[in-house]
Short mmCIF file of N, CA, C and O in Angstrom, two decimals:
data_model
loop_
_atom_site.label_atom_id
_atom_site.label_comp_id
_atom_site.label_asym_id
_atom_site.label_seq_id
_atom_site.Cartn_x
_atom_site.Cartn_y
_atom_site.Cartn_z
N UNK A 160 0.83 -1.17 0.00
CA UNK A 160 0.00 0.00 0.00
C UNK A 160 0.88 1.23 0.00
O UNK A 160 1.62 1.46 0.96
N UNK A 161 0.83 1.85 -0.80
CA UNK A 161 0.99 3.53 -0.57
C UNK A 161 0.85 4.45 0.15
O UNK A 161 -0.37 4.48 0.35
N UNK A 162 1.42 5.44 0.82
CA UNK A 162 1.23 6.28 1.51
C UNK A 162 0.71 7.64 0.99
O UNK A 162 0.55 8.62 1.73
N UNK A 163 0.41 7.61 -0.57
CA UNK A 163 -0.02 8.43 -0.73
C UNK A 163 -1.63 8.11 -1.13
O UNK A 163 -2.08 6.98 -1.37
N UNK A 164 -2.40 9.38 -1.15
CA UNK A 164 -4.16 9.03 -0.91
C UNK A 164 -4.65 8.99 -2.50
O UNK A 164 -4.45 9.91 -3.28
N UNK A 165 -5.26 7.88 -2.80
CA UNK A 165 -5.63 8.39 -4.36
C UNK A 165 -6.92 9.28 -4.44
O UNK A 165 -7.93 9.41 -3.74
N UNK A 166 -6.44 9.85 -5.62
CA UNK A 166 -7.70 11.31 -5.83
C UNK A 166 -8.20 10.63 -7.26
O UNK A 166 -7.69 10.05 -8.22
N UNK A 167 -9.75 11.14 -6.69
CA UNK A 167 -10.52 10.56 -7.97
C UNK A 167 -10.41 11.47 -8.88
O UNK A 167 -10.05 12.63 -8.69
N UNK A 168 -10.88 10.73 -10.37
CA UNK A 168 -10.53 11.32 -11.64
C UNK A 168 -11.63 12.93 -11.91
O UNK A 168 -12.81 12.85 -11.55
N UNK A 169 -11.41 13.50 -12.18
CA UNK A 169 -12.19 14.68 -12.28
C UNK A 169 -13.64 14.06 -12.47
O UNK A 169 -14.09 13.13 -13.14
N UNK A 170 -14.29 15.20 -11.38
CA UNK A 170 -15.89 14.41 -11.57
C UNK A 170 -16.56 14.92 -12.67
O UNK A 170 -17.40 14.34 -13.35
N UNK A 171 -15.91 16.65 -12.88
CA UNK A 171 -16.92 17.28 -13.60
C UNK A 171 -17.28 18.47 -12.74
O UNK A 171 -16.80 18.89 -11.69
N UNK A 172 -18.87 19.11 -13.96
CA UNK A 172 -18.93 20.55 -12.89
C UNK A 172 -19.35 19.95 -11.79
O UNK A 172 -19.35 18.73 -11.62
N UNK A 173 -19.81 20.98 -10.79
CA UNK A 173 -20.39 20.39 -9.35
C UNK A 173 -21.98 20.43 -9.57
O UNK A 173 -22.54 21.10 -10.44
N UNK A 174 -22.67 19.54 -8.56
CA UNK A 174 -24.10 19.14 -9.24
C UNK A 174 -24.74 20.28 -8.78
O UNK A 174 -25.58 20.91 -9.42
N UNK A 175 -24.35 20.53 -7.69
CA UNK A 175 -25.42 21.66 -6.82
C UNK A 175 -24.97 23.27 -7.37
O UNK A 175 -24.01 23.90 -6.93
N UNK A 176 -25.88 23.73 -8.41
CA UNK A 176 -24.76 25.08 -8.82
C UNK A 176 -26.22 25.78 -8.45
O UNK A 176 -27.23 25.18 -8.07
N UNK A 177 -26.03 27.35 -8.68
CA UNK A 177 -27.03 28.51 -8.71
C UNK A 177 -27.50 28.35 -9.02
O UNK A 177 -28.56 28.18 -8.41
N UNK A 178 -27.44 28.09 -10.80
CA UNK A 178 -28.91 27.81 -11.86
C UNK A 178 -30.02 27.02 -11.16
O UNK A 178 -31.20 27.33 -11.09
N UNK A 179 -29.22 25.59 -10.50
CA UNK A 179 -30.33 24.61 -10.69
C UNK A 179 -31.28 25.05 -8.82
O UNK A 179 -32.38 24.54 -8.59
N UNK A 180 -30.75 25.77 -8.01
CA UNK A 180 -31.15 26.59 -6.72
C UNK A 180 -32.42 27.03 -7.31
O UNK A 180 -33.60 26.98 -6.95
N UNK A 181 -31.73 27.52 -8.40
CA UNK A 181 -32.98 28.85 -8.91
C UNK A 181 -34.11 27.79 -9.24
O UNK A 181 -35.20 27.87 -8.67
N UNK A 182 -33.83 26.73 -10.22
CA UNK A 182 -35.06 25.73 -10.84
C UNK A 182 -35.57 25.39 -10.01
O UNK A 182 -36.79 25.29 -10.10
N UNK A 183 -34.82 24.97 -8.61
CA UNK A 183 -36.03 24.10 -7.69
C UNK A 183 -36.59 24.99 -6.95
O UNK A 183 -37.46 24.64 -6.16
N UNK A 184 -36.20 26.34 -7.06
CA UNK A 184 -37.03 27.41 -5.68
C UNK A 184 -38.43 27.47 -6.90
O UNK A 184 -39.59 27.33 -6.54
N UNK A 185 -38.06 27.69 -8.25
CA UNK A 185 -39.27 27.92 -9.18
C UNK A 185 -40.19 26.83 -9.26
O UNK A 185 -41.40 27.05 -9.28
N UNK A 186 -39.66 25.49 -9.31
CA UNK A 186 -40.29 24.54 -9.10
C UNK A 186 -41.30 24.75 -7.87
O UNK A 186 -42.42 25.25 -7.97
N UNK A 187 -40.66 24.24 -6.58
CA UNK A 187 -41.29 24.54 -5.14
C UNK A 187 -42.25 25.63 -4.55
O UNK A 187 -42.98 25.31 -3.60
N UNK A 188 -42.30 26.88 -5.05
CA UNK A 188 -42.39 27.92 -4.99
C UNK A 188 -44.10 27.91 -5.08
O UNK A 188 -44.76 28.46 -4.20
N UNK A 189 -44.70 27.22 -6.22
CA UNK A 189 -46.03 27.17 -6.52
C UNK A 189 -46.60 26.37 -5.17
O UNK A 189 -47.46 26.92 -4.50
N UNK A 190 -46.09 25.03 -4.77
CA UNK A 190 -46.82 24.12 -3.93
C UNK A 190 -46.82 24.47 -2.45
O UNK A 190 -47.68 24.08 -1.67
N UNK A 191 -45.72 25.26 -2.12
CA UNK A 191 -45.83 26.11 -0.92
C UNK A 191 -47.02 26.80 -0.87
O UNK A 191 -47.74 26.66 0.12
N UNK A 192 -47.39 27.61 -1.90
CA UNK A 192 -47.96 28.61 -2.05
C UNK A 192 -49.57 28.54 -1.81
O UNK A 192 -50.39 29.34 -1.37
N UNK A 193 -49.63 27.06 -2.35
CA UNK A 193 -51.26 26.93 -2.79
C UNK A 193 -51.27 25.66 -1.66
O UNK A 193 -52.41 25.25 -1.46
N UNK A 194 -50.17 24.94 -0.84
CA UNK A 194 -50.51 23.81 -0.02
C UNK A 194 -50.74 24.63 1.53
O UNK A 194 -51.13 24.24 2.62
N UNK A 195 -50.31 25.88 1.05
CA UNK A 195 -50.65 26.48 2.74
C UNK A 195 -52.11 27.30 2.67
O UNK A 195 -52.22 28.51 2.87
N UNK A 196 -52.98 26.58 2.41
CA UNK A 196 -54.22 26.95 2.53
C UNK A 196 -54.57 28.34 3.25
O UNK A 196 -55.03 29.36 2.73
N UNK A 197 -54.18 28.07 4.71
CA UNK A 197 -54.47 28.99 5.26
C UNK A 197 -53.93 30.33 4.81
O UNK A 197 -54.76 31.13 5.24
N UNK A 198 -53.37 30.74 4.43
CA UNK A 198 -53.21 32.12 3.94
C UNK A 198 -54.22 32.89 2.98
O UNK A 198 -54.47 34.10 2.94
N UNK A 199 -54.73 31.82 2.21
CA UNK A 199 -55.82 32.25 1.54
C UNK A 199 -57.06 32.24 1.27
O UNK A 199 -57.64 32.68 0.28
N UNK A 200 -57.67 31.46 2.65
CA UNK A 200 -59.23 30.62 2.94
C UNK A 200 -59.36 32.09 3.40
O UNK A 200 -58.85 32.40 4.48
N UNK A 201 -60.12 33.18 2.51
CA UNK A 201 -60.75 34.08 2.84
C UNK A 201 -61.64 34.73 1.89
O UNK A 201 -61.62 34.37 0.71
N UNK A 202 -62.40 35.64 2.30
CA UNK A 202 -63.60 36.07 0.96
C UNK A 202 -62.79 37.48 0.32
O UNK A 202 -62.67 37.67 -0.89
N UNK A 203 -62.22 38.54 1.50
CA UNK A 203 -61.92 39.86 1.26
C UNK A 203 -60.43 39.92 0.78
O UNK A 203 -59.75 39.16 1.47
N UNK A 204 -59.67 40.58 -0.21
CA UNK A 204 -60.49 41.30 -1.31
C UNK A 204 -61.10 40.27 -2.21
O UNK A 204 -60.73 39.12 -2.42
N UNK A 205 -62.21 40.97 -2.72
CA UNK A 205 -62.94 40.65 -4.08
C UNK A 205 -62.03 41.43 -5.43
O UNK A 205 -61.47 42.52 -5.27
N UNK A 206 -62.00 40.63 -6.84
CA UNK A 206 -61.75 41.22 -7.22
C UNK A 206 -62.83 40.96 -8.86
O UNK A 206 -63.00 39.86 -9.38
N UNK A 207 -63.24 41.87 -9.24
CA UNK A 207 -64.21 42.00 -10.00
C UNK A 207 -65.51 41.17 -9.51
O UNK A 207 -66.31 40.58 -10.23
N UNK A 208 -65.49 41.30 -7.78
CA UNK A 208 -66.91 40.03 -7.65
C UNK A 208 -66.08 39.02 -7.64
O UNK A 208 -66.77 38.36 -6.86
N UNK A 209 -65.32 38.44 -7.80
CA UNK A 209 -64.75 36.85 -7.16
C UNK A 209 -63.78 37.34 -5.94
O UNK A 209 -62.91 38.20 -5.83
N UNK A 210 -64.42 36.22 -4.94
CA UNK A 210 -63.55 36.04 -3.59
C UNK A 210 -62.19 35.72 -4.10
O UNK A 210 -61.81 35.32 -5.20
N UNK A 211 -61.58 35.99 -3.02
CA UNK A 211 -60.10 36.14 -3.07
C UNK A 211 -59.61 34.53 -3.16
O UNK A 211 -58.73 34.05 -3.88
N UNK A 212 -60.34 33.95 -2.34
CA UNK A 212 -59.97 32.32 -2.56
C UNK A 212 -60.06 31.59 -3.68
O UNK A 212 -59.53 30.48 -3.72
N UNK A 213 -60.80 32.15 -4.82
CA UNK A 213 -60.79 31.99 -6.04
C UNK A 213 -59.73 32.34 -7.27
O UNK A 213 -59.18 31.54 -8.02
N UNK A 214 -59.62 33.81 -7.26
CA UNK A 214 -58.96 34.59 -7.36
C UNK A 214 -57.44 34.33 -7.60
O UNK A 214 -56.88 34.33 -8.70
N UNK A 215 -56.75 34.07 -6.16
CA UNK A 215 -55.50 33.44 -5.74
C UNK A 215 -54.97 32.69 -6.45
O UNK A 215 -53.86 32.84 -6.96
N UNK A 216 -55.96 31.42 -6.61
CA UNK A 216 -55.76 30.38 -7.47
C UNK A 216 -55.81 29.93 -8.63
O UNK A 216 -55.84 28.75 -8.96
N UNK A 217 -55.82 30.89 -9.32
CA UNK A 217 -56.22 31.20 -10.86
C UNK A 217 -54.93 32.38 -10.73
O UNK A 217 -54.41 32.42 -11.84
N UNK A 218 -54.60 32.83 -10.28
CA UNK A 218 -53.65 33.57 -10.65
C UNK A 218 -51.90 32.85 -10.37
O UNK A 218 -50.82 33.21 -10.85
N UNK A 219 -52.24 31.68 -9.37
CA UNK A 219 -51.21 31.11 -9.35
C UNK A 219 -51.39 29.96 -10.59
O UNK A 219 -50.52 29.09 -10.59
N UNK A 220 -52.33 29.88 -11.56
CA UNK A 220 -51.76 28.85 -12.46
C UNK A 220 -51.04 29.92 -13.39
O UNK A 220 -50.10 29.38 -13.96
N UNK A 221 -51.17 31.14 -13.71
CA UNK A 221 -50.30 31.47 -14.63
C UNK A 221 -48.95 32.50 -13.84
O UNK A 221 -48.26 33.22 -14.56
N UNK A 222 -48.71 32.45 -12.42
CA UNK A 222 -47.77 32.35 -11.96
C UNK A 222 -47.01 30.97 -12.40
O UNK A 222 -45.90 31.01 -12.93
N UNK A 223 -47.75 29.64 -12.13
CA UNK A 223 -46.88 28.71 -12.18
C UNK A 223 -46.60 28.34 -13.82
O UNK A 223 -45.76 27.51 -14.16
N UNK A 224 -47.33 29.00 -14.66
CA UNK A 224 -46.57 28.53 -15.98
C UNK A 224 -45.17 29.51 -16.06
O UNK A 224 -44.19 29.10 -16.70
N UNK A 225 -45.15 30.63 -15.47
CA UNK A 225 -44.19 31.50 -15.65
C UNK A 225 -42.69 30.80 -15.24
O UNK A 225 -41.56 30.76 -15.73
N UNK A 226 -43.38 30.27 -14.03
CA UNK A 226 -42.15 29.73 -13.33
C UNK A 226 -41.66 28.34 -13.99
O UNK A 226 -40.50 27.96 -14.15
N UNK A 227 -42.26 28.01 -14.17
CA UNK A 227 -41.74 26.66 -14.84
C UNK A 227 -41.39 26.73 -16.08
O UNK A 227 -40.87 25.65 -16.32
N UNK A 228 -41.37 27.38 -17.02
CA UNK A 228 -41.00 28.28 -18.20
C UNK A 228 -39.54 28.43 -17.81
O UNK A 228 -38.63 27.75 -18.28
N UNK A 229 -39.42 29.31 -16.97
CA UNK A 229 -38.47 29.88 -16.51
C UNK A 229 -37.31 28.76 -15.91
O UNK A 229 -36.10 28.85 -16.09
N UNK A 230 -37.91 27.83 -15.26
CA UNK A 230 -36.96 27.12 -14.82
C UNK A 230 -36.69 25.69 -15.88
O UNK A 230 -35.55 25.29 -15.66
N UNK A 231 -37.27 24.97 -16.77
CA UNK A 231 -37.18 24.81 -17.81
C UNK A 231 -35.98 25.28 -18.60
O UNK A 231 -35.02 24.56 -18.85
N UNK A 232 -36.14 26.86 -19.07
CA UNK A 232 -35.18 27.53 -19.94
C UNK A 232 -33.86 27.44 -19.35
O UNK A 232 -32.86 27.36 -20.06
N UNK A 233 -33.79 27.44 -17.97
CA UNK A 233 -32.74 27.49 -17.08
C UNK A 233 -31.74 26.17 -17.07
O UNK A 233 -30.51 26.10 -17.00
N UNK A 234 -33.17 24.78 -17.21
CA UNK A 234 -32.22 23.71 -17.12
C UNK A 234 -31.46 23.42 -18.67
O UNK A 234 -30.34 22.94 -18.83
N UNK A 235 -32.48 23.86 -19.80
CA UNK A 235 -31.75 23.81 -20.82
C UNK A 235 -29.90 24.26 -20.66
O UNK A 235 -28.84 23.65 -20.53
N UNK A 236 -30.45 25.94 -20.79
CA UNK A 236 -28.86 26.22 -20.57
C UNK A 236 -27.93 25.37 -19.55
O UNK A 236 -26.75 25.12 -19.81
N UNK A 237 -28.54 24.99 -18.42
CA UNK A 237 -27.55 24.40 -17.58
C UNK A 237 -26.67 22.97 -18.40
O UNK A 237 -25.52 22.60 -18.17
N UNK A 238 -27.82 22.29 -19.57
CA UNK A 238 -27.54 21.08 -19.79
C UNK A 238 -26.03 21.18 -20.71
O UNK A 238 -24.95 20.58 -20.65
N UNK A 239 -26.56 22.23 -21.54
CA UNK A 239 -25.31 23.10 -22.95
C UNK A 239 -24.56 22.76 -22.24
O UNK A 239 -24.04 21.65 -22.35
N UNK A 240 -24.09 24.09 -20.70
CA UNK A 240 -22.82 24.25 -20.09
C UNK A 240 -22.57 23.22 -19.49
O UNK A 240 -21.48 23.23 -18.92
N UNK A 241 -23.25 22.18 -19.37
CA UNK A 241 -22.76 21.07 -18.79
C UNK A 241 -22.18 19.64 -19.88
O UNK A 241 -21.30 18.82 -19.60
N UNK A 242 -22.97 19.75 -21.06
CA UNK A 242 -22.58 18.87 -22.48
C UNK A 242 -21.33 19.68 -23.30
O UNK A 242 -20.81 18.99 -24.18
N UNK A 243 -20.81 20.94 -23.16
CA UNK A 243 -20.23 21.73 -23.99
C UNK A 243 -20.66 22.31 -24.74
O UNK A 243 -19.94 22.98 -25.49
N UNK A 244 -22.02 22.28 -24.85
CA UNK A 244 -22.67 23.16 -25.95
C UNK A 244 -22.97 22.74 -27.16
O UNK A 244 -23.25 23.41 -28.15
N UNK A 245 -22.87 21.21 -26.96
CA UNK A 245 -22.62 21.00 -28.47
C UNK A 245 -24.52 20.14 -28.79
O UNK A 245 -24.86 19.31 -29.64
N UNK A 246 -25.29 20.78 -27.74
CA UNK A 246 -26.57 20.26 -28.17
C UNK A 246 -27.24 21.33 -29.12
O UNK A 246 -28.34 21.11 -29.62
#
């Protein structure tokens, strides 16, 4: 045996980077939102005549296409800088 420690072969980038932070807060972000009920089991404000509990939730489906759009586009690029670009 050797006294010296073997080092593994380059892994590559690192898995956990910013981009993909950003994808899963965009990901997560919707089910927080709409699984904590209580924040939004209420009637006031109305807005055009629909309760707010209505309201909320219709506005988080095109929050959540935004976000997932967004984080989507994100993993693309991540995949490039991670293949070399050559997709």
């Amino acid at each position: 045996m050797s006294d010296v420690p073997e080092v593994p072969p380059e892994a590559g980038p690192p898995v956990v980077t910013p981009a993909r932070v950003v994808i899963a807060v965009c990901l997560i972000a919707p089910f927080v939102a709409l699984l904590w009920v209580g924040s939004y089991t209420k009637i006031d404000p109305t807005f055009i005549g629909v309760p707010f509990f209505y309201w909320y939730q219709m506005l988080w489906v095109l929050i959540s296409t935004a976000l997932t759009m967004t984080a989507y586009k994100l993993w693309q690029r991540d995949q490039r800088t991670r293949h070399g670009g050559n997709r």
